CSV table of C-alpha atoms in Angstrom, one decimal:
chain,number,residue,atom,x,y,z
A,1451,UNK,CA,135.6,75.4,76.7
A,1452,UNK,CA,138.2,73.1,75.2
A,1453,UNK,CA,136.6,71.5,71.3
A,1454,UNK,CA,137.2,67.9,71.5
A,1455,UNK,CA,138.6,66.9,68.4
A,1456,UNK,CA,137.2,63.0,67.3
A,1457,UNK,CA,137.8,61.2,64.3
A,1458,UNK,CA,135.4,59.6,62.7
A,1459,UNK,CA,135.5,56.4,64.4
A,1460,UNK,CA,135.2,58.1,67.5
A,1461,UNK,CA,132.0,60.1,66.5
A,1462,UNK,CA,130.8,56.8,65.2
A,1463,UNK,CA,131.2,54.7,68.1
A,1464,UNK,CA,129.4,57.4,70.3
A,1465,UNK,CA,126.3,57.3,68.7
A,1466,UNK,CA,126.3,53.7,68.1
A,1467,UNK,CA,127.0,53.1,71.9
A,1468,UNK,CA,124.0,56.5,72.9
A,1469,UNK,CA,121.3,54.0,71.2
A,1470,UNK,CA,122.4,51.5,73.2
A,1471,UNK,CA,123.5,49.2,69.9
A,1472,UNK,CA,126.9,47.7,71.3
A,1473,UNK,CA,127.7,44.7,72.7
A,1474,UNK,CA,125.9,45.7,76.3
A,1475,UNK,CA,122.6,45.3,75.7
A,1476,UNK,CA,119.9,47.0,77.8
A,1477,UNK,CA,118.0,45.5,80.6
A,1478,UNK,CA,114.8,45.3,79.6
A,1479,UNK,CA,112.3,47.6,77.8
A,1480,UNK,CA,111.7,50.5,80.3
A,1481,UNK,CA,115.6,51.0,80.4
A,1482,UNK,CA,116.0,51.0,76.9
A,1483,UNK,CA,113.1,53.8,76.4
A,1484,UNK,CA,114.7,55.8,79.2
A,1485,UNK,CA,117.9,55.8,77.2
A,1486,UNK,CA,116.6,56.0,73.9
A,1487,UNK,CA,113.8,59.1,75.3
A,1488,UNK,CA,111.3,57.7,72.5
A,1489,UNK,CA,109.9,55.1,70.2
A,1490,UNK,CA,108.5,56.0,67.3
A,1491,UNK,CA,105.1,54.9,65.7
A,1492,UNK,CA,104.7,54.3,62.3
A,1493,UNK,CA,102.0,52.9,60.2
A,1494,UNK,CA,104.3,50.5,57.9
A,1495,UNK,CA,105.0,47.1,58.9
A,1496,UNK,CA,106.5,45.4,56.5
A,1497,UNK,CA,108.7,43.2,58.6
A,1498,UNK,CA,107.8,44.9,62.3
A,1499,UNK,CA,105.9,47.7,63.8
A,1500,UNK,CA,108.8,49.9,64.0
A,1501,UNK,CA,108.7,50.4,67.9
A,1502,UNK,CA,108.8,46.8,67.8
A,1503,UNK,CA,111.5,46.2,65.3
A,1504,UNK,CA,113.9,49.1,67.2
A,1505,UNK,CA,113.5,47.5,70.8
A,1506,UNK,CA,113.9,44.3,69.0
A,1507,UNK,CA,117.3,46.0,67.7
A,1508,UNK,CA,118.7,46.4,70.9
A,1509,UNK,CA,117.0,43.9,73.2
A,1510,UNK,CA,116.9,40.6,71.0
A,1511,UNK,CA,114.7,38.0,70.8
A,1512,UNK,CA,113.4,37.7,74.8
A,1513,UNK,CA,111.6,41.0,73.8
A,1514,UNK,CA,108.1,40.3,73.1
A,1515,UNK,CA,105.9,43.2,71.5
A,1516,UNK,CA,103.3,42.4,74.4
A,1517,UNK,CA,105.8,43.7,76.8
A,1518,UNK,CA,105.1,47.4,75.0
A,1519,UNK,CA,101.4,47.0,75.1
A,1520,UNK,CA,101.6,46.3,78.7
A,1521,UNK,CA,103.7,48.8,79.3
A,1522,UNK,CA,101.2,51.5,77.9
A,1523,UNK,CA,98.1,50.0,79.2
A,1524,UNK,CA,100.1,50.6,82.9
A,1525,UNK,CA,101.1,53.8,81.6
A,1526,UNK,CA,104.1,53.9,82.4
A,1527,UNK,CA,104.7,54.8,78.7
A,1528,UNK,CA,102.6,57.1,76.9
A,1529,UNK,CA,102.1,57.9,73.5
A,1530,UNK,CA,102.2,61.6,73.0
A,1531,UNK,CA,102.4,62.5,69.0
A,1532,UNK,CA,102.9,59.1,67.3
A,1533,UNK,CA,106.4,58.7,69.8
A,1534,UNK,CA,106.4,56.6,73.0
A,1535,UNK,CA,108.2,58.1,75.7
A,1536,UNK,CA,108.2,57.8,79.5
A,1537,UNK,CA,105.4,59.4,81.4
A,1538,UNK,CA,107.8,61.1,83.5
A,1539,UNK,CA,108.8,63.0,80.4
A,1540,UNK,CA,105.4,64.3,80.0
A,1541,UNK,CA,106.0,66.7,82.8
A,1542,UNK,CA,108.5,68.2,80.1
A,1543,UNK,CA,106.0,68.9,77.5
A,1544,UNK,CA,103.0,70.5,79.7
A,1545,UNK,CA,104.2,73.8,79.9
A,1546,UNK,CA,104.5,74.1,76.2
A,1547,UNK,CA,101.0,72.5,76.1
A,1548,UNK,CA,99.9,75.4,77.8
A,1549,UNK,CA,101.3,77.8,75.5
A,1550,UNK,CA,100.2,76.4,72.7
A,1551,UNK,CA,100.3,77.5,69.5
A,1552,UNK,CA,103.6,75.1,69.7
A,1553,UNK,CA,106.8,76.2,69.5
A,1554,UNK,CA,109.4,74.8,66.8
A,1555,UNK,CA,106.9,75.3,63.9
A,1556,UNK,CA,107.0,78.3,61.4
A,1557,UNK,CA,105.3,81.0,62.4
A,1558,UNK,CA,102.7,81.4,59.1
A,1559,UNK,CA,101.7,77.6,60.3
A,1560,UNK,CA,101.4,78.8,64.2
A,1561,UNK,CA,99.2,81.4,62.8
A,1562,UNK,CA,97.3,79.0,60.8
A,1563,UNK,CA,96.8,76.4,63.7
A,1564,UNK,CA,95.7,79.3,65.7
A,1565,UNK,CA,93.4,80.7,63.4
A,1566,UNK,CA,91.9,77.3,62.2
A,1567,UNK,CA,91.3,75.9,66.0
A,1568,UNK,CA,89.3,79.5,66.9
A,1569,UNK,CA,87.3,78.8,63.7
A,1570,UNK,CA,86.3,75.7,64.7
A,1571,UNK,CA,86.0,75.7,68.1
A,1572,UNK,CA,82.7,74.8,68.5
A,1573,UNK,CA,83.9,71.2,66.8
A,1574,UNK,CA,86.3,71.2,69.8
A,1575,UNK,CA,83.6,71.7,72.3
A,1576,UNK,CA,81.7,68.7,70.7
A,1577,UNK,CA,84.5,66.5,70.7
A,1578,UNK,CA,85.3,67.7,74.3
A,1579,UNK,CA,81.9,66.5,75.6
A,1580,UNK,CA,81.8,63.5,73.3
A,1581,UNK,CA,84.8,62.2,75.3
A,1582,UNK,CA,83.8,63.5,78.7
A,1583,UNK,CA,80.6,61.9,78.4
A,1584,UNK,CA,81.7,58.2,76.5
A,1585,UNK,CA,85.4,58.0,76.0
A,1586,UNK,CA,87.6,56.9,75.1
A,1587,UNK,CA,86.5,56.6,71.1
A,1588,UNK,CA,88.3,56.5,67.9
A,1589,UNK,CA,88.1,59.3,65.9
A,1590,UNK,CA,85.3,57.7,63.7
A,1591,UNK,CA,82.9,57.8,66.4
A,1592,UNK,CA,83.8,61.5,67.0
A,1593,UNK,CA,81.7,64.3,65.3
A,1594,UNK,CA,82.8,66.5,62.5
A,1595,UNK,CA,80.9,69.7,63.0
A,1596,UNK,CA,83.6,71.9,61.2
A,1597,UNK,CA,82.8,74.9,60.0
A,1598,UNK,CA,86.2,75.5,58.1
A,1599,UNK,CA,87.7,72.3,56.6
A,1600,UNK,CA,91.5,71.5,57.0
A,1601,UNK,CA,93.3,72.3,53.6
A,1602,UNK,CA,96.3,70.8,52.8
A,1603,UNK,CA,98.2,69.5,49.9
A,1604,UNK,CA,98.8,66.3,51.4
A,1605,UNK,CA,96.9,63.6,52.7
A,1606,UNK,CA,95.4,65.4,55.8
A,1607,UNK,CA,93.4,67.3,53.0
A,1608,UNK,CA,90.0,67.8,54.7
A,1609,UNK,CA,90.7,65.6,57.4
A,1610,UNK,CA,89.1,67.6,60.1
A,1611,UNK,CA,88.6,65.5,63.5
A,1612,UNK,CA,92.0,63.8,62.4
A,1613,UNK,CA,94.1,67.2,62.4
A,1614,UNK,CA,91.8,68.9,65.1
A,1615,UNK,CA,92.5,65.9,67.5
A,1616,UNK,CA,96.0,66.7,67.0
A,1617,UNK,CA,96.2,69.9,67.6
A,1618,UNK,CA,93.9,69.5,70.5
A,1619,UNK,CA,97.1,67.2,72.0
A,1620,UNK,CA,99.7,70.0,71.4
A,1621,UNK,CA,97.2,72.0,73.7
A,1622,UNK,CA,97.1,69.4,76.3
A,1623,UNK,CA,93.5,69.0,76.4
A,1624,UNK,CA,93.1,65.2,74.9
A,1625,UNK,CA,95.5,62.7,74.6
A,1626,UNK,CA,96.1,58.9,73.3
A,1627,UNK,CA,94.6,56.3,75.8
A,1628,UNK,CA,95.0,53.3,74.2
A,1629,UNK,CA,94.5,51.4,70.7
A,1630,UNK,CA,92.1,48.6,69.5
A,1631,UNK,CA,93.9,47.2,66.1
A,1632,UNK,CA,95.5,50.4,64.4
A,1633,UNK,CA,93.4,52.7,65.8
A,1634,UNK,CA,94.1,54.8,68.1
A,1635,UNK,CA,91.5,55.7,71.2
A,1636,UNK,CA,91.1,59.3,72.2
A,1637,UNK,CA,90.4,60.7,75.6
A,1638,UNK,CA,90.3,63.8,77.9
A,1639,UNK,CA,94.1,64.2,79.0
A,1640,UNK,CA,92.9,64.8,82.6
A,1641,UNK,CA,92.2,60.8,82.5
A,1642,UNK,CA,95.3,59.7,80.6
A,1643,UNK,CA,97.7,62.2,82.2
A,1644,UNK,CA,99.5,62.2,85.4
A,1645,UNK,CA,98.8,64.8,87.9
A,1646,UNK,CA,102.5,66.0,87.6
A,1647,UNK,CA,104.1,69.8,87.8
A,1648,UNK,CA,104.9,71.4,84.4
A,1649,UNK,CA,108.3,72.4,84.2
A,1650,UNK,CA,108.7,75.6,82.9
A,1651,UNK,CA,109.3,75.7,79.1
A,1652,UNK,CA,112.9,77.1,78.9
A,1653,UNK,CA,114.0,74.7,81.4
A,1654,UNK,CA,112.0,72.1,79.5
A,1655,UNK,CA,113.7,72.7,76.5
A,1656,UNK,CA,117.2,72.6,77.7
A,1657,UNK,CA,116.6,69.3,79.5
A,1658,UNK,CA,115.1,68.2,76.3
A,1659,UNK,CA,117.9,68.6,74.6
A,1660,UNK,CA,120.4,67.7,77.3
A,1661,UNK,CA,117.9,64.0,77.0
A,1662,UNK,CA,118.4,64.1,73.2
A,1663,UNK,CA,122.0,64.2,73.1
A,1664,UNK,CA,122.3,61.6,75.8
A,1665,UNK,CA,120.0,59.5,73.5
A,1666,UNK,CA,122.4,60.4,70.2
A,1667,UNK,CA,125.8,61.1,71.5
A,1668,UNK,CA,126.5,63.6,68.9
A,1669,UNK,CA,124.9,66.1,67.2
A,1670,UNK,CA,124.9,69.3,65.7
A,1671,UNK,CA,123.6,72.4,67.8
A,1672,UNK,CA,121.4,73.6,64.8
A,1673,UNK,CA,119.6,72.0,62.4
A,1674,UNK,CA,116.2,71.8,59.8
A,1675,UNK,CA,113.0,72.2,61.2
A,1676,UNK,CA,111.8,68.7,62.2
A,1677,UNK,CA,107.9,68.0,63.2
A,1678,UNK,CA,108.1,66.5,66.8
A,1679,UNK,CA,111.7,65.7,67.6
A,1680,UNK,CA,114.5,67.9,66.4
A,1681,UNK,CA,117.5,66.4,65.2
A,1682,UNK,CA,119.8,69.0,66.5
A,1683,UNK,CA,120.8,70.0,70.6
A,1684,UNK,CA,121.4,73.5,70.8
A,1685,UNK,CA,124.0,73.8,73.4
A,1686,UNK,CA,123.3,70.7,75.1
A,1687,UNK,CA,126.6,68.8,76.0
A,1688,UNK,CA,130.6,70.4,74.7
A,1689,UNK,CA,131.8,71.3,71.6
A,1690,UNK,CA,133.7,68.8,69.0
A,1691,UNK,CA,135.0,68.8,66.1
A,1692,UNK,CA,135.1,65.8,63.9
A,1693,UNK,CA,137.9,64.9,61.6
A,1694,UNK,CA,137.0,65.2,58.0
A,1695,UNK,CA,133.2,66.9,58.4
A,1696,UNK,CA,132.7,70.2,58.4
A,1697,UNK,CA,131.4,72.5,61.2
A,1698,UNK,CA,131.0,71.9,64.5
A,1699,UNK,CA,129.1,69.4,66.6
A,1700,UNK,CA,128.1,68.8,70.6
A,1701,UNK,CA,129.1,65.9,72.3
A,1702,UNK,CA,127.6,64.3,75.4
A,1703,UNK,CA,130.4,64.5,77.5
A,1704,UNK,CA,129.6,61.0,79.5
A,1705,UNK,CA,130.3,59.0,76.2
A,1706,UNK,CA,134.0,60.6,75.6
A,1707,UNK,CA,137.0,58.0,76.6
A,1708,UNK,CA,134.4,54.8,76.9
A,1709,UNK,CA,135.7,51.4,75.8
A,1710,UNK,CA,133.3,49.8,72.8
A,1711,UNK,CA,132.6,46.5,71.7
A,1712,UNK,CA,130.7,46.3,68.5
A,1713,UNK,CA,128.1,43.6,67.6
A,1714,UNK,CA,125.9,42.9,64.2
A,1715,UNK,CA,122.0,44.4,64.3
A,1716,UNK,CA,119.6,45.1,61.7
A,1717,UNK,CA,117.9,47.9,62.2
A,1718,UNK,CA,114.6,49.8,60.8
A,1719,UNK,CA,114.6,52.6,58.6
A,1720,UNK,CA,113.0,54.7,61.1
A,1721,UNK,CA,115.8,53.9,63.9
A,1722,UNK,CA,117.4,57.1,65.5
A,1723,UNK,CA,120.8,56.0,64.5
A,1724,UNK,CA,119.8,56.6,60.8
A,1725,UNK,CA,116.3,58.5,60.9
A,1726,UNK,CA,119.0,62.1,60.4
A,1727,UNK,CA,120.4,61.2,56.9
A,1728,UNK,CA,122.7,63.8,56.4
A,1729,UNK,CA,124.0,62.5,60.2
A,1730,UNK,CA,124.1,59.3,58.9
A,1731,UNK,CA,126.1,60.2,55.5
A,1732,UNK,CA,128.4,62.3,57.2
A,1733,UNK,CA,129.2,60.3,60.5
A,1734,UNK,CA,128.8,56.8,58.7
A,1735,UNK,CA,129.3,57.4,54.9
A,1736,UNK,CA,126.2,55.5,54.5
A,1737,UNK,CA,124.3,55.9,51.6
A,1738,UNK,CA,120.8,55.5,52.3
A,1739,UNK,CA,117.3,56.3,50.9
A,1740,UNK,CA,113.8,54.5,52.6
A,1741,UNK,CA,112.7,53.2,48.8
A,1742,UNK,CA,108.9,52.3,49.3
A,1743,UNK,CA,107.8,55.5,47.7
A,1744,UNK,CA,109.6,54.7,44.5
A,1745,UNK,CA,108.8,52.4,42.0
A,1746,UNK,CA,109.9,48.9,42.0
A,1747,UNK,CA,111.8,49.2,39.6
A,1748,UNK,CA,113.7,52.3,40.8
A,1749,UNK,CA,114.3,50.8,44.2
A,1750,UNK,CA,118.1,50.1,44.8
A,1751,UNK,CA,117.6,48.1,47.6
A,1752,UNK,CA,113.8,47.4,48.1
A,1753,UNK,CA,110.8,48.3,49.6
A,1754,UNK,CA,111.8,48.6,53.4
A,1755,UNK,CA,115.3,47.8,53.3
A,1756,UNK,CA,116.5,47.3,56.9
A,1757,UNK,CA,120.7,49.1,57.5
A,1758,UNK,CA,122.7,46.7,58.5
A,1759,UNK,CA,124.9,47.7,61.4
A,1760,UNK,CA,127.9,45.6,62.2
A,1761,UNK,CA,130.3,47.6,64.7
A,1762,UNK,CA,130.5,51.2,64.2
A,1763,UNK,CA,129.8,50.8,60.8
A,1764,UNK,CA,126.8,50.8,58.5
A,1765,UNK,CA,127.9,48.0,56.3
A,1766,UNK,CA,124.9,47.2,53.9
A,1767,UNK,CA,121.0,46.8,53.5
A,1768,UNK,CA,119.2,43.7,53.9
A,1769,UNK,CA,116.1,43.2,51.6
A,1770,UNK,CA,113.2,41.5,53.7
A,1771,UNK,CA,109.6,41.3,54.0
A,1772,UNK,CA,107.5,39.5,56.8
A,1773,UNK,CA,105.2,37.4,54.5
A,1774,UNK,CA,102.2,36.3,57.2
A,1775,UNK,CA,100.2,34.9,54.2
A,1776,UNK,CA,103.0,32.3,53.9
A,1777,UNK,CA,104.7,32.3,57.0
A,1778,UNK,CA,108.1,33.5,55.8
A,1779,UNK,CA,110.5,36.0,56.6
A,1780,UNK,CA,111.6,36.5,52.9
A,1781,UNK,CA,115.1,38.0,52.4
A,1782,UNK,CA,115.4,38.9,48.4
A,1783,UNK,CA,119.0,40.1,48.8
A,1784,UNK,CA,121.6,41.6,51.4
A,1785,UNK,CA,123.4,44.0,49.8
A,1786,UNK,CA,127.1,45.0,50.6
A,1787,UNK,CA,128.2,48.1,51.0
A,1788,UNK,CA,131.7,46.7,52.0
A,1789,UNK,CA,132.5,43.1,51.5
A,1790,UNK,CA,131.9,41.1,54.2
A,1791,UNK,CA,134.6,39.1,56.0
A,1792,UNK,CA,133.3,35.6,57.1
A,1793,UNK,CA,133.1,36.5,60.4
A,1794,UNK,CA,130.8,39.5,59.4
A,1795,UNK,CA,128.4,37.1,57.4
A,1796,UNK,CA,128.5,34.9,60.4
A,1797,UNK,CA,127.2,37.4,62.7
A,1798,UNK,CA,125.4,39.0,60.4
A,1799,UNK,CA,123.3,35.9,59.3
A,1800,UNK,CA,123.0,34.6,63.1
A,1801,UNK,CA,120.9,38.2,63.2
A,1802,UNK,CA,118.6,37.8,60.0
A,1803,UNK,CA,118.0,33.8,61.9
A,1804,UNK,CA,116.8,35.9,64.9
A,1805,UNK,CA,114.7,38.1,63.6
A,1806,UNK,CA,113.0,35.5,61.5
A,1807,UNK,CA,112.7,33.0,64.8
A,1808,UNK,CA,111.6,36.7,66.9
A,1809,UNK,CA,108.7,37.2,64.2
A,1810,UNK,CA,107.9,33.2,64.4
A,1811,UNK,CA,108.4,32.8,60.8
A,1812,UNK,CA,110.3,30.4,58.5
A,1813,UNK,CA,113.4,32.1,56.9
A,1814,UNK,CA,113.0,31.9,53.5
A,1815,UNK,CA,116.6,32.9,51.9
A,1816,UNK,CA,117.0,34.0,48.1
A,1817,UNK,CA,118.1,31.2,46.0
């Protein structure tokens, strides 16, 4: 099979056109999470909830975040661990649900998972029946009868219904069925689920991959374990080469020869186009680090510093936080990674207006 060579501005432009960031913009939410294959759900808001902020992204300001929560209470989507994706995709995942201990992970923590559900499988029973008799509950009303407590080093430390209820989706037997506030509400999957056929899990996996690449564009074939969605394709799509990186890559095939037109669009730090940093650094030369861990006064950039996307380039970091308290969207800086021409600022600012106007805030610009 013939290696397409690309330079970078061709590897670029394919992956900022796979997550639907050019100047066609999808048609509404359920197109844009068929082509992106997920949303991801995470905790930290400080200008959006980041399945917000990325459909946002792409869609502009006639999304509306009710539009999601509809979506999921019609289930249509469905969250299946902390990612939305369509619920046709779940017929990917069931097989592996029925294999469980789950694939992808290293084998001492299958054999832990394993070893730490048997132990506490009376605890599953309870929460079984709990559900089957009042769901769906959050995971406060749900009873910890553990007999061996979940030891970690992190903050799952002792967090028993919390880790067991997880585990208990990888086996397909509970599953997400809604949320009051931040909480999520748990249910028996037979309620939640569609009555679908599992696809077998080698053919799974390859469409999985062949979905992921469409979502991305480009890839490499191999990568670092990742909890939940690889980064990598295995040999999903044709080879390529890219001019200047080392190694080899897989391209989606469909995205090779297509015209693009660039636009501005801020994006959050969890996006797809960035969430693969060495990706990101190697495709985009971007230089990026998510700084709320740090202290402040370590930060480069800030707390939740939003890339700034303008073309097929990652052109600098804007500084912003959604103040509720005072109803301002307050920008402390935009940082430049390359000047910016005046058209650039143009476009860049009519994007910082929007999201401020999107989040029905005042802008509040530094002085």
């Amino acid at each position: 099979m013939t290696v397409h060579e690309l330079s970078r501005t061709d590897a670029r432009r394919i992956a900022v056109r796979a997550q639907l960031l050019d100047s066609v913009r999808p048609d509404g939410l359920s197109d844009l999470v068929r082509g992106l294959t997920l949303l991801q759900i995470d905790p930290v808001a400080a200008v959006a909830p980041n399945a917000d902020l990325v459909a946002w992204s792409r869609l502009g300001s006639p999304y509306a975040p009710t539009e999601l929560r509809a979506e999921l209470d019609k289930r249509t989507l469905l969250e299946l661990q902390a990612m939305i994706r369509p619920v046709e995709d779940l017929a990917l995942y069931r097989a592996e649900m029925a294999e469980w201990p789950e694939r992808g992970t290293p084998s001492s923590w299958r054999e832990y998972h394993r070893t730490w559900v048997a132990a506490n499988d009376a605890c599953r029973r309870d929460i079984l029946d709990r559900l089957g008799a009042e769901g769906p509950l959050p995971s406060r009303d749900l009873p910890d009868t553990c007999a061996q407590p979940w030891r970690s080093s992190g903050w799952s430390n002792n967090r028993n219904v919390t880790k067991l209820l997880e585990l208990m989706v990888q086996r397909g037997e509970i599953a997400v069925a809604g949320r009051t506030g931040g909480d999520r509400l748990w249910d028996l999957a037979d309620r939640v689920y569609p009555d679908v056929p599992p696809i077998p899990v080698e053919e799974a996996l390859r469409i999985r991959d062949e979905r992921r690449l469409s979502a991305l564009g480009i890839a490499r074939a191999r990568g670092p374990e990742c909890p939940v969605e690889p980064a990598d394709v295995g040999e999903a799509g044709e080879p390529a080469v890219v001019e200047g990186v080392r190694g080899k890559w897989r391209v989606d095939p469909a995205q090779l020869g297509r015209p693009f037109e660039g636009r501005a669009a801020l994006l959050s730090p969890f996006d797809r186009l960035v969430h693969d940093r060495k990706r990101t650094s190697e495709l985009f030369e971007f230089d990026y680090q998510l700084e709320m861990y740090k202290p402040a006064a370590k930060r480069r950039w800030g707390y939740f510093a939003l890339p700034i996307l303008y073309g097929d380039g990652l052109v600098g970091k804007l500084d912003a936080t959604a103040d509720r308290r005072t109803g301002a969207l307050r920008v402390d800086a935009v940082h430049q990674d390359v000047p910016f021409t005046e058209p650039m600022s143009a476009e860049i600012g009519h994007e910082i207006e929007d999201l401020a106007r999107w989040l029905g805030l005042e802008l509040a610009l530094p002085a």
